[in-house]
Tab-separated table of C-alpha atoms in Angstrom:
chain	number	residue	atom	x	y	z
A	225	LYS	CA	-17.910	-7.395	4.967
A	226	ALA	CA	-15.144	-9.333	3.288
A	227	GLY	CA	-12.159	-8.031	2.617
A	228	VAL	CA	-9.720	-7.939	-0.597
A	229	THR	CA	-9.008	-11.554	-1.535
A	230	GLN	CA	-6.185	-12.238	-3.513
A	231	THR	CA	-5.630	-15.552	-5.172
A	232	PRO	CA	-3.328	-17.757	-4.999
A	233	ARG	CA	-1.045	-16.689	-1.553
A	234	TYR	CA	1.805	-18.269	-2.848
A	235	LEU	CA	3.123	-19.169	-6.137
A	236	ILE	CA	6.205	-20.827	-7.608
A	237	LYS	CA	7.168	-20.303	-11.200
A	238	THR	CA	10.010	-20.562	-13.522
A	239	ARG	CA	11.914	-18.132	-15.650
A	240	GLY	CA	10.566	-17.496	-18.815
A	241	GLN	CA	7.017	-18.573	-18.041
A	242	GLN	CA	3.766	-16.381	-17.275
A	243	VAL	CA	1.426	-15.838	-14.127
A	244	THR	CA	-1.817	-14.701	-13.504
A	245	LEU	CA	-2.739	-13.262	-10.095
A	246	SER	CA	-6.400	-12.434	-9.243
A	247	CYS	CA	-7.999	-9.947	-7.108
A	248	SER	CA	-11.509	-9.564	-5.727
A	249	PRO	CA	-12.094	-6.121	-4.173
A	250	ILE	CA	-14.374	-5.442	-1.151
A	251	SER	CA	-17.893	-5.500	-2.468
A	252	GLY	CA	-19.124	-2.328	-3.928
A	253	HIS	CA	-15.501	-1.015	-4.538
A	254	ARG	CA	-15.021	-0.124	-8.157
A	255	SER	CA	-11.376	0.795	-7.942
A	256	VAL	CA	-8.691	-1.817	-7.768
A	257	SER	CA	-4.780	-1.182	-7.605
A	258	TRP	CA	-1.961	-3.185	-7.959
A	259	TYR	CA	1.602	-2.820	-6.134
A	260	GLN	CA	4.681	-4.666	-6.386
A	261	GLN	CA	6.693	-5.139	-3.010
A	262	THR	CA	10.563	-5.918	-2.961
A	263	PRO	CA	13.271	-5.505	-0.220
A	264	GLY	CA	15.049	-3.418	-2.500
A	265	GLN	CA	12.677	-1.208	-4.249
A	266	GLY	CA	9.927	-1.237	-1.457
A	267	LEU	CA	6.318	-0.679	-2.347
A	268	GLN	CA	5.784	0.536	-5.876
A	269	PHE	CA	2.715	1.309	-8.168
A	270	LEU	CA	1.856	-1.198	-10.949
A	271	PHE	CA	-1.789	0.091	-12.075
A	272	GLU	CA	-5.021	1.158	-11.269
A	273	TYR	CA	-8.204	-0.056	-12.659
A	274	PHE	CA	-11.679	1.678	-12.752
A	275	SER	CA	-14.697	0.503	-14.636
A	276	GLU	CA	-12.870	-1.887	-16.419
A	277	THR	CA	-10.490	0.636	-17.530
A	278	GLN	CA	-6.919	0.688	-16.775
A	279	ARG	CA	-6.817	4.820	-15.480
A	280	ASN	CA	-2.949	4.874	-14.620
A	281	LYS	CA	0.171	3.286	-14.918
A	282	GLY	CA	3.519	2.720	-13.205
A	283	ASN	CA	6.782	2.942	-14.542
A	284	PHE	CA	7.234	-1.024	-15.054
A	285	PRO	CA	7.788	-2.993	-18.330
A	286	GLY	CA	4.917	-4.112	-20.812
A	287	ARG	CA	5.416	-7.792	-19.386
A	288	PHE	CA	3.241	-6.702	-16.660
A	289	SER	CA	-0.162	-6.389	-17.376
A	290	GLY	CA	-3.883	-6.423	-16.095
A	291	ARG	CA	-7.557	-6.102	-16.753
A	292	GLN	CA	-10.729	-5.626	-14.745
A	293	PHE	CA	-13.961	-7.356	-15.074
A	294	SER	CA	-17.492	-5.957	-14.814
A	295	ASN	CA	-17.806	-7.595	-11.506
A	296	SER	CA	-14.730	-5.500	-10.238
A	297	ARG	CA	-12.400	-8.557	-9.881
A	298	SER	CA	-8.948	-7.674	-11.522
A	299	GLU	CA	-6.130	-9.812	-12.786
A	300	MET	CA	-2.652	-9.221	-13.283
A	301	ASN	CA	-0.421	-10.896	-15.789
A	302	VAL	CA	3.387	-11.114	-15.870
A	303	SER	CA	4.854	-12.618	-19.126
A	304	THR	CA	8.651	-14.124	-19.560
A	305	LEU	CA	9.208	-13.998	-15.812
A	306	GLU	CA	12.460	-12.791	-14.647
A	307	LEU	CA	14.304	-13.603	-11.567
A	308	GLY	CA	13.785	-9.910	-10.568
A	309	ASP	CA	10.097	-10.452	-10.710
A	310	SER	CA	10.181	-12.404	-7.443
A	311	ALA	CA	8.064	-10.147	-5.023
A	312	LEU	CA	5.056	-9.660	-2.859
A	313	TYR	CA	2.195	-8.395	-5.089
A	314	LEU	CA	-0.394	-6.601	-3.362
A	315	CYS	CA	-3.920	-5.303	-4.516
A	316	ALA	CA	-5.860	-2.760	-2.830
A	317	SER	CA	-9.320	-1.706	-3.752
A	318	SER	CA	-11.110	1.717	-3.026
A	319	LEU	CA	-15.014	2.778	-3.169
A	320	TYR	CA	-14.490	5.731	-5.559
A	321	ARG	CA	-11.917	6.955	-7.595
A	322	ASN	CA	-12.005	10.380	-6.057
A	323	MET	CA	-9.585	11.838	-3.397
A	324	ASN	CA	-9.578	11.189	0.010
A	325	THR	CA	-11.131	7.715	0.287
A	326	GLU	CA	-9.078	4.597	1.696
A	327	ALA	CA	-7.346	2.041	0.015
A	328	PHE	CA	-7.507	-1.569	1.627
A	329	PHE	CA	-5.372	-4.191	0.738
A	330	GLY	CA	-5.239	-7.896	0.389
A	331	GLN	CA	-2.872	-10.372	1.929
A	332	GLY	CA	-0.889	-10.067	-1.479
A	333	THR	CA	0.589	-13.249	-3.390
A	334	ARG	CA	3.864	-14.079	-2.975
A	335	LEU	CA	5.754	-14.954	-6.427
A	336	THR	CA	8.935	-16.520	-6.658
A	337	VAL	CA	10.937	-17.355	-9.727
A	338	VAL	CA	13.300	-19.502	-10.086
B	235	SER	CA	10.083	5.675	-7.239
B	236	GLN	CA	9.432	6.303	-3.075
B	237	GLN	CA	7.575	9.446	-2.138
B	238	GLY	CA	9.885	10.083	0.526
B	239	GLU	CA	11.611	8.972	3.674
B	240	GLU	CA	10.347	7.601	6.995
B	241	ASP	CA	12.457	8.017	10.131
B	242	PRO	CA	13.657	6.156	11.873
B	243	GLN	CA	14.220	3.092	9.624
B	244	ALA	CA	14.140	0.839	12.788
B	245	LEU	CA	12.898	1.498	16.218
B	246	SER	CA	12.956	-0.605	19.283
B	247	ILE	CA	10.772	0.313	22.603
B	248	GLN	CA	9.719	-1.644	25.633
B	249	GLU	CA	5.985	-2.263	26.440
B	250	GLY	CA	4.070	0.372	27.373
B	251	GLU	CA	6.299	3.268	26.140
B	252	ASN	CA	4.998	5.609	23.028
B	253	ALA	CA	6.650	4.862	19.825
B	254	THR	CA	6.675	7.830	17.271
B	255	MET	CA	7.497	7.550	13.451
B	256	ASN	CA	7.885	10.395	11.032
B	257	CYS	CA	7.294	10.310	7.388
B	258	SER	CA	8.439	13.106	4.487
B	259	TYR	CA	7.003	13.553	1.424
B	260	LYS	CA	8.080	15.636	-1.689
B	261	THR	CA	4.833	16.975	-3.441
B	262	SER	CA	1.709	18.328	-3.097
B	263	ILE	CA	-0.965	15.736	-1.779
B	264	ASN	CA	-4.731	15.134	-1.341
B	265	ASN	CA	-4.079	12.993	1.726
B	266	LEU	CA	-1.655	10.819	3.724
B	267	GLN	CA	-2.668	7.151	4.817
B	268	TRP	CA	-0.809	5.281	7.490
B	269	TYR	CA	-0.492	1.273	6.968
B	270	ARG	CA	1.073	-1.480	9.241
B	271	GLN	CA	2.240	-4.502	7.881
B	272	ASN	CA	3.217	-7.918	9.867
B	273	SER	CA	6.090	-10.043	8.426
B	274	GLY	CA	5.619	-9.268	4.837
B	275	ARG	CA	1.794	-9.825	4.826
B	276	GLY	CA	-0.801	-7.715	3.719
B	277	LEU	CA	-0.892	-3.699	4.392
B	278	VAL	CA	-3.522	-3.054	7.237
B	279	HIS	CA	-4.925	0.638	7.126
B	280	LEU	CA	-4.669	2.561	9.999
B	281	ILE	CA	-5.814	6.435	9.562
B	282	LEU	CA	-6.186	8.736	6.511
B	283	ILE	CA	-5.830	12.222	7.276
B	284	ARG	CA	-6.363	14.758	4.565
B	285	SER	CA	-4.392	17.784	3.589
B	286	ASN	CA	-6.485	20.049	5.369
B	287	GLU	CA	-6.465	18.455	8.484
B	288	ARG	CA	-3.500	19.027	11.010
B	289	GLU	CA	-4.397	15.991	13.807
B	290	LYS	CA	-6.330	12.785	13.744
B	291	HIS	CA	-7.073	10.364	16.273
B	292	SER	CA	-8.067	6.757	16.529
B	293	GLY	CA	-7.657	4.396	19.663
B	294	ARG	CA	-3.984	4.544	20.606
B	295	LEU	CA	-2.824	6.025	17.386
B	296	ARG	CA	-2.343	9.966	16.948
B	297	VAL	CA	-1.451	11.371	13.513
B	298	THR	CA	-0.235	14.828	12.862
B	299	LEU	CA	0.319	16.312	9.261
B	300	ASP	CA	2.253	19.511	8.380
B	301	THR	CA	1.913	20.170	4.774
B	302	SER	CA	3.959	23.368	5.120
B	303	LYS	CA	7.185	21.041	5.821
B	304	LYS	CA	5.773	18.339	3.730
B	305	SER	CA	5.859	15.770	6.716
B	306	SER	CA	3.760	13.981	9.118
B	307	SER	CA	4.236	11.740	12.089
B	308	LEU	CA	2.747	8.678	13.713
B	309	LEU	CA	2.514	8.120	17.673
B	310	ILE	CA	1.324	5.041	18.957
B	311	THR	CA	0.698	5.295	22.780
B	312	ALA	CA	1.302	2.615	25.515
B	313	SER	CA	2.930	0.248	23.197
B	314	ARG	CA	1.902	-3.489	23.048
B	315	ALA	CA	3.694	-6.582	21.868
B	316	ALA	CA	1.254	-7.116	19.013
B	317	ASP	CA	2.051	-3.441	17.771
B	318	THR	CA	5.619	-4.862	16.666
B	319	ALA	CA	5.172	-4.730	12.943
B	320	SER	CA	6.312	-2.463	9.555
B	321	TYR	CA	4.778	1.057	9.288
B	322	PHE	CA	4.327	2.699	6.074
B	323	CYS	CA	3.138	6.066	5.061
B	324	ALA	CA	1.586	6.585	1.702
B	325	THR	CA	0.542	9.704	0.047
B	326	ASP	CA	-2.507	10.157	-2.492
B	327	ALA	CA	-0.945	12.951	-4.280
B	328	LEU	CA	-2.470	15.367	-6.860
B	329	ALA	CA	-2.195	14.140	-10.269
B	330	SER	CA	-3.766	15.059	-13.615
B	331	GLY	CA	-6.798	12.586	-14.349
B	332	SER	CA	-7.144	12.019	-10.598
B	333	ALA	CA	-6.137	8.417	-10.829
B	334	ARG	CA	-5.610	6.671	-7.615
B	335	GLN	CA	-1.992	5.878	-6.959
B	336	LEU	CA	-0.165	5.674	-3.558
B	337	THR	CA	3.362	6.459	-3.185
B	338	PHE	CA	4.910	4.738	-0.048
B	339	GLY	CA	7.712	5.571	2.152
B	340	SER	CA	10.294	3.126	2.937
B	341	GLY	CA	8.889	2.320	6.210
B	342	THR	CA	10.008	1.987	9.825
B	343	GLN	CA	9.997	-1.362	11.363
B	344	LEU	CA	9.034	-0.850	15.049
B	345	THR	CA	9.708	-3.624	17.563
B	346	VAL	CA	8.113	-3.591	21.057
B	347	LEU	CA	9.900	-5.913	23.252
B	348	PRO	CA	7.868	-7.523	26.533
């Protein structure tokens, strides 16, 4: 069974631009969450999607948004990029939304804003 | 925000020795999960321990959970050079709406010397 697939793996953007990252969860998984990892702040929760609906959102500005499609694939978008948005963005998929199920992560998208 | 802290922040041991990492958290949890990350790549899921479990084993890994002390430990026995990585604990906390949101510790950087 294929794992969580994130594309692209690396991305370089200029301040002010916008970017879209993609995540394909493990087949059959319906919950997708996004995380940002930076050296200073560590791993921080961005948002979670289940059944095409955002269920929870972390403490990030409105420039960070996302969506989930009917096949559970998810995208996140960052508009008006800032230098501080440079980070590893990780996507995790889970089988169910209920408790006590593992979250499996993709390899991440390394975003560099210049 | 970080749920808690991991201790130590860095650990260097010889191949064949055991490595113990500790994680503390602040709120009540549903479960605690341990992950490994190699050189800023994706997170690899190691083990999930539920709040009503005290100890769990998987291969060379042993995880304990003490909910009264809000702490967990990860023991890697007979370490190998390939175990060199960052290790993170993540808590899946009780939250209104039962949304999936993992809160990560700051991580322990383990170096296993050959």
